[in-house]
Amino acid sequence: MSISVKEVSDISEADARRKSPDYLDQLEAEAIYVMREVAGQFERPALLFSGGKDSITLVRLAQKAFAPGKIPFPLVHVDTGHNFIEAIHYRDELAAATGSKLIVRYVEDTIKAKGLKEQTGKNASRNWLQTFTLLDTIEEFEFDACIGGARRDEEKARAKERIFSFRDEFGQWDPKRQRPELWNLFNGRIHKGENVRVFPISNWTELDVWAYLKREKIALPSIYFAHERELILRDGHLLANTPVIEKDENDQIVTRQVRFRTVGDMTCTAAVESSAATLDEVIAEITVSRISERGETRIDDQQTEAAMEDRKKGGYF
């Protein structure tokens, strides 16, 4: 029996699909490789953890990278004092469940110690002040690498990052001084006082993260799923109704069914109206979205065209 060229092609394609790993396996393998490179190249790495979905994904990847041992570096959280309580509770529970060392440093303490001036008025936020606390924490513990959950699809400044993103002795980022990463070769050589920010899930999308969380059956903070909440309606954004947000006469107090796509500082993180109460429903909702989670919900990124890039150049993560 003869086989046509088309049939051979069909068989080859089917065989290739059968043998090639699932795309989530490929993303996972790359991230685990990066984690192990960090452990191999640096003396004092840390994993920056906020209780958000991206850092939760990083913890699972670190568990897999170093199993059956524990995660070999601490979880570090820079707490603005304006975080969602659901994320803080989750942070503490996950650190305890994984047996990880948790280091928390507070922006409030940095404000008092350095005499920093907080923003005031409408849309005031401590987000810019996180940089001071982060840099002080890096210096305190002499971290030479900080692993974070930034992804290139989030924001255009983050799209410029390498997976190993070099920072000078002042913690500053210069996009023109980034090192090439040909053939997945990562250069972690630095001088004392310099450090590297590492992004193992840089090549992931928001949808990839949610698909991975579903596959791994990872529980998440309830804030990510639709729930009824009292909110401040301000300039088209729905913000948590909390005393840390200064209200003005144009703000309206409303009750809506919402969820949060990202769980940053309450003062600059808006909710989205949603009925997605399960992982499958969240994934379906994100699949049809054409706006990134930061583009839709992070007010601090919308202050200027280069808001994120300016913060990163100053040492922000």
Short mmCIF file of N, CA and C in Angstrom, two decimals, residues 11-112:
data_model
loop_
_atom_site.label_atom_id
_atom_site.label_comp_id
_atom_site.label_asym_id
_atom_site.label_seq_id
_atom_site.Cartn_x
_atom_site.Cartn_y
_atom_site.Cartn_z
N ILE A 11 0.90 12.58 8.95
CA ILE A 11 1.43 11.69 9.99
C ILE A 11 2.55 12.38 10.75
N SER A 12 3.44 13.06 10.02
CA SER A 12 4.57 13.74 10.65
C SER A 12 4.10 14.84 11.59
N GLU A 13 3.10 15.62 11.15
CA GLU A 13 2.59 16.69 11.99
C GLU A 13 1.93 16.14 13.24
N ALA A 14 1.14 15.08 13.08
CA ALA A 14 0.47 14.48 14.22
C ALA A 14 1.48 13.91 15.21
N ASP A 15 2.55 13.28 14.66
CA ASP A 15 3.58 12.70 15.51
C ASP A 15 4.33 13.80 16.26
N ALA A 16 4.59 14.91 15.57
CA ALA A 16 5.30 16.03 16.21
C ALA A 16 4.47 16.61 17.35
N ARG A 17 3.15 16.74 17.11
CA ARG A 17 2.28 17.26 18.16
C ARG A 17 2.25 16.33 19.35
N ARG A 18 2.25 15.01 19.06
CA ARG A 18 2.18 14.02 20.14
C ARG A 18 3.46 14.06 20.98
N LYS A 19 4.60 14.26 20.33
CA LYS A 19 5.87 14.21 21.04
C LYS A 19 6.24 15.54 21.70
N SER A 20 5.76 16.65 21.17
CA SER A 20 6.15 17.95 21.72
C SER A 20 5.42 18.19 23.05
N PRO A 21 6.11 18.74 24.04
CA PRO A 21 5.48 18.98 25.33
C PRO A 21 4.42 20.07 25.25
N ASP A 22 3.47 20.02 26.15
CA ASP A 22 2.46 21.05 26.27
C ASP A 22 3.15 22.40 26.45
N TYR A 23 2.55 23.46 25.92
CA TYR A 23 3.21 24.77 25.98
C TYR A 23 3.42 25.22 27.42
N LEU A 24 2.55 24.83 28.34
CA LEU A 24 2.76 25.16 29.74
C LEU A 24 3.97 24.42 30.30
N ASP A 25 4.20 23.21 29.83
CA ASP A 25 5.40 22.48 30.23
C ASP A 25 6.65 23.21 29.76
N GLN A 26 6.59 23.75 28.56
CA GLN A 26 7.75 24.48 28.03
C GLN A 26 8.02 25.74 28.85
N LEU A 27 6.95 26.49 29.15
CA LEU A 27 7.12 27.70 29.96
C LEU A 27 7.63 27.34 31.35
N GLU A 28 7.08 26.29 31.92
CA GLU A 28 7.51 25.84 33.24
C GLU A 28 8.98 25.45 33.23
N ALA A 29 9.39 24.69 32.21
CA ALA A 29 10.78 24.23 32.12
C ALA A 29 11.74 25.41 32.02
N GLU A 30 11.37 26.42 31.22
CA GLU A 30 12.23 27.60 31.10
C GLU A 30 12.35 28.32 32.44
N ALA A 31 11.23 28.49 33.13
CA ALA A 31 11.24 29.20 34.41
C ALA A 31 12.04 28.43 35.46
N ILE A 32 11.91 27.12 35.49
CA ILE A 32 12.67 26.30 36.44
C ILE A 32 14.16 26.40 36.13
N TYR A 33 14.50 26.39 34.86
CA TYR A 33 15.90 26.56 34.45
C TYR A 33 16.45 27.89 34.96
N VAL A 34 15.66 28.96 34.83
CA VAL A 34 16.09 30.28 35.30
C VAL A 34 16.27 30.25 36.82
N MET A 35 15.32 29.66 37.54
CA MET A 35 15.44 29.56 39.00
C MET A 35 16.74 28.87 39.40
N ARG A 36 17.06 27.79 38.73
CA ARG A 36 18.27 27.04 39.07
C ARG A 36 19.53 27.82 38.70
N GLU A 37 19.45 28.61 37.62
CA GLU A 37 20.57 29.47 37.27
C GLU A 37 20.82 30.50 38.37
N VAL A 38 19.74 31.04 38.92
CA VAL A 38 19.87 32.00 40.01
C VAL A 38 20.57 31.36 41.20
N ALA A 39 20.10 30.17 41.58
CA ALA A 39 20.69 29.47 42.72
C ALA A 39 22.16 29.15 42.47
N GLY A 40 22.51 28.87 41.21
CA GLY A 40 23.88 28.51 40.88
C GLY A 40 24.82 29.69 40.74
N GLN A 41 24.28 30.85 40.32
CA GLN A 41 25.16 31.99 40.02
C GLN A 41 25.25 33.03 41.13
N PHE A 42 24.28 33.04 42.05
CA PHE A 42 24.26 34.10 43.06
C PHE A 42 24.39 33.52 44.46
N GLU A 43 24.92 34.35 45.36
CA GLU A 43 25.14 33.91 46.73
C GLU A 43 23.95 34.18 47.63
N ARG A 44 23.24 35.30 47.41
CA ARG A 44 22.15 35.68 48.32
C ARG A 44 20.92 36.12 47.52
N PRO A 45 20.27 35.21 46.83
CA PRO A 45 19.05 35.58 46.11
C PRO A 45 17.84 35.65 47.04
N ALA A 46 16.81 36.31 46.56
CA ALA A 46 15.54 36.40 47.28
C ALA A 46 14.41 36.38 46.26
N LEU A 47 13.23 35.98 46.70
CA LEU A 47 12.06 35.98 45.83
C LEU A 47 11.09 37.04 46.37
N LEU A 48 10.81 38.06 45.56
CA LEU A 48 9.89 39.11 45.97
C LEU A 48 8.46 38.59 45.87
N PHE A 49 7.74 38.65 46.98
CA PHE A 49 6.43 38.01 47.06
C PHE A 49 5.40 39.00 47.61
N SER A 50 4.28 39.14 46.88
CA SER A 50 3.25 40.10 47.26
C SER A 50 1.93 39.45 47.65
N GLY A 51 1.77 38.16 47.35
CA GLY A 51 0.48 37.52 47.54
C GLY A 51 -0.37 37.59 46.29
N GLY A 52 0.21 38.12 45.19
CA GLY A 52 -0.50 38.19 43.92
C GLY A 52 -0.27 36.93 43.09
N LYS A 53 -1.03 36.81 42.01
CA LYS A 53 -1.02 35.58 41.21
C LYS A 53 0.34 35.27 40.60
N ASP A 54 1.09 36.30 40.18
CA ASP A 54 2.39 36.07 39.55
C ASP A 54 3.41 35.57 40.55
N SER A 55 3.43 36.17 41.75
CA SER A 55 4.39 35.70 42.75
C SER A 55 3.96 34.35 43.32
N ILE A 56 2.67 34.07 43.34
CA ILE A 56 2.20 32.74 43.74
C ILE A 56 2.71 31.69 42.74
N THR A 57 2.66 32.04 41.46
CA THR A 57 3.19 31.15 40.43
C THR A 57 4.68 30.92 40.62
N LEU A 58 5.42 31.97 40.96
CA LEU A 58 6.86 31.84 41.19
C LEU A 58 7.16 30.88 42.33
N VAL A 59 6.37 30.93 43.39
CA VAL A 59 6.60 30.04 44.52
C VAL A 59 6.41 28.58 44.10
N ARG A 60 5.36 28.31 43.32
CA ARG A 60 5.16 26.94 42.85
C ARG A 60 6.34 26.49 41.97
N LEU A 61 6.80 27.37 41.10
CA LEU A 61 7.94 27.04 40.23
C LEU A 61 9.20 26.78 41.05
N ALA A 62 9.41 27.59 42.09
CA ALA A 62 10.58 27.39 42.95
C ALA A 62 10.47 26.06 43.70
N GLN A 63 9.27 25.71 44.14
CA GLN A 63 9.09 24.42 44.79
C GLN A 63 9.49 23.28 43.86
N LYS A 64 9.06 23.37 42.62
CA LYS A 64 9.37 22.32 41.65
C LYS A 64 10.86 22.31 41.30
N ALA A 65 11.45 23.49 41.22
CA ALA A 65 12.86 23.58 40.83
C ALA A 65 13.78 22.93 41.84
N PHE A 66 13.41 22.99 43.14
CA PHE A 66 14.33 22.53 44.18
C PHE A 66 13.78 21.36 45.00
N ALA A 67 12.70 20.76 44.54
CA ALA A 67 12.17 19.58 45.23
C ALA A 67 13.20 18.46 45.18
N PRO A 68 13.28 17.63 46.23
CA PRO A 68 12.40 17.57 47.40
C PRO A 68 12.81 18.51 48.53
N GLY A 69 13.83 19.35 48.30
CA GLY A 69 14.23 20.30 49.32
C GLY A 69 13.29 21.49 49.39
N LYS A 70 13.50 22.35 50.39
CA LYS A 70 12.71 23.56 50.52
C LYS A 70 13.25 24.63 49.57
N ILE A 71 12.48 25.67 49.36
CA ILE A 71 12.92 26.79 48.54
C ILE A 71 14.16 27.40 49.21
N PRO A 72 15.27 27.51 48.50
CA PRO A 72 16.54 27.88 49.14
C PRO A 72 16.79 29.37 49.29
N PHE A 73 15.75 30.18 49.20
CA PHE A 73 15.92 31.62 49.41
C PHE A 73 14.65 32.15 50.06
N PRO A 74 14.74 33.28 50.75
CA PRO A 74 13.58 33.82 51.46
C PRO A 74 12.56 34.46 50.52
N LEU A 75 11.34 34.57 51.01
CA LEU A 75 10.31 35.37 50.36
C LEU A 75 10.36 36.76 50.99
N VAL A 76 10.38 37.79 50.17
CA VAL A 76 10.51 39.17 50.65
C VAL A 76 9.33 39.99 50.18
N HIS A 77 8.69 40.66 51.11
CA HIS A 77 7.56 41.53 50.75
C HIS A 77 7.81 42.95 51.24
N VAL A 78 7.71 43.90 50.33
CA VAL A 78 7.73 45.32 50.68
C VAL A 78 6.28 45.75 50.86
N ASP A 79 5.89 45.97 52.11
CA ASP A 79 4.49 46.24 52.46
C ASP A 79 4.26 47.74 52.56
N THR A 80 3.39 48.27 51.69
CA THR A 80 3.11 49.71 51.71
C THR A 80 2.22 50.11 52.86
N GLY A 81 1.57 49.13 53.51
CA GLY A 81 0.56 49.45 54.51
C GLY A 81 -0.80 49.69 53.90
N HIS A 82 -0.85 49.66 52.55
CA HIS A 82 -2.09 49.89 51.82
C HIS A 82 -2.44 48.67 50.95
N ASN A 83 -1.97 47.51 51.38
CA ASN A 83 -2.24 46.29 50.61
C ASN A 83 -3.61 45.72 50.94
N PHE A 84 -4.14 44.95 50.02
CA PHE A 84 -5.41 44.25 50.27
C PHE A 84 -5.19 43.20 51.35
N ILE A 85 -6.08 43.18 52.34
CA ILE A 85 -5.92 42.26 53.47
C ILE A 85 -5.98 40.80 53.01
N GLU A 86 -6.74 40.53 51.95
CA GLU A 86 -6.82 39.16 51.44
C GLU A 86 -5.46 38.67 50.96
N ALA A 87 -4.69 39.56 50.32
CA ALA A 87 -3.36 39.20 49.83
C ALA A 87 -2.39 39.01 50.98
N ILE A 88 -2.49 39.83 52.03
CA ILE A 88 -1.61 39.71 53.18
C ILE A 88 -1.85 38.39 53.91
N HIS A 89 -3.11 38.04 54.11
CA HIS A 89 -3.43 36.75 54.76
C HIS A 89 -2.89 35.60 53.94
N TYR A 90 -3.06 35.66 52.63
CA TYR A 90 -2.58 34.59 51.76
C TYR A 90 -1.06 34.50 51.84
N ARG A 91 -0.39 35.64 51.83
CA ARG A 91 1.08 35.69 51.92
C ARG A 91 1.57 34.92 53.14
N ASP A 92 0.97 35.21 54.29
CA ASP A 92 1.40 34.58 55.54
C ASP A 92 1.11 33.08 55.54
N GLU A 93 -0.05 32.71 55.03
CA GLU A 93 -0.43 31.30 55.00
C GLU A 93 0.47 30.50 54.07
N LEU A 94 0.80 31.07 52.91
CA LEU A 94 1.64 30.35 51.96
C LEU A 94 3.06 30.18 52.48
N ALA A 95 3.60 31.22 53.10
CA ALA A 95 4.94 31.12 53.66
C ALA A 95 5.00 30.02 54.72
N ALA A 96 3.96 29.94 55.56
CA ALA A 96 3.92 28.91 56.60
C ALA A 96 3.76 27.53 55.98
N ALA A 97 2.91 27.41 54.98
CA ALA A 97 2.63 26.11 54.36
C ALA A 97 3.85 25.55 53.62
N THR A 98 4.66 26.43 53.05
CA THR A 98 5.84 25.98 52.29
C THR A 98 7.10 25.91 53.15
N GLY A 99 7.01 26.36 54.39
CA GLY A 99 8.17 26.38 55.26
C GLY A 99 9.22 27.39 54.83
N SER A 100 8.78 28.44 54.13
CA SER A 100 9.72 29.45 53.62
C SER A 100 9.95 30.55 54.65
N LYS A 101 11.15 31.09 54.64
CA LYS A 101 11.43 32.25 55.47
C LYS A 101 10.78 33.47 54.83
N LEU A 102 10.02 34.22 55.62
CA LEU A 102 9.34 35.41 55.10
C LEU A 102 9.94 36.65 55.74
N ILE A 103 10.41 37.56 54.89
CA ILE A 103 10.95 38.84 55.35
C ILE A 103 10.00 39.94 54.88
N VAL A 104 9.49 40.72 55.82
CA VAL A 104 8.59 41.82 55.49
C VAL A 104 9.22 43.13 55.97
N ARG A 105 9.28 44.08 55.08
CA ARG A 105 9.75 45.41 55.43
C ARG A 105 8.67 46.41 55.03
N TYR A 106 8.51 47.46 55.85
CA TYR A 106 7.36 48.35 55.73
C TYR A 106 7.75 49.74 55.22
N VAL A 107 7.01 50.20 54.23
CA VAL A 107 7.22 51.55 53.70
C VAL A 107 7.01 52.59 54.80
N GLU A 108 6.07 52.34 55.69
CA GLU A 108 5.81 53.26 56.81
C GLU A 108 7.08 53.50 57.63
N ASP A 109 7.84 52.43 57.88
CA ASP A 109 9.08 52.58 58.65
C ASP A 109 10.11 53.40 57.88
N THR A 110 10.17 53.20 56.56
CA THR A 110 11.12 53.96 55.74
C THR A 110 10.75 55.44 55.72
N ILE A 111 9.47 55.74 55.64
CA ILE A 111 9.00 57.13 55.66
C ILE A 111 9.47 57.83 56.92
N LYS A 112 9.31 57.14 58.06
CA LYS A 112 9.70 57.74 59.34
C LYS A 112 11.22 57.85 59.46
#
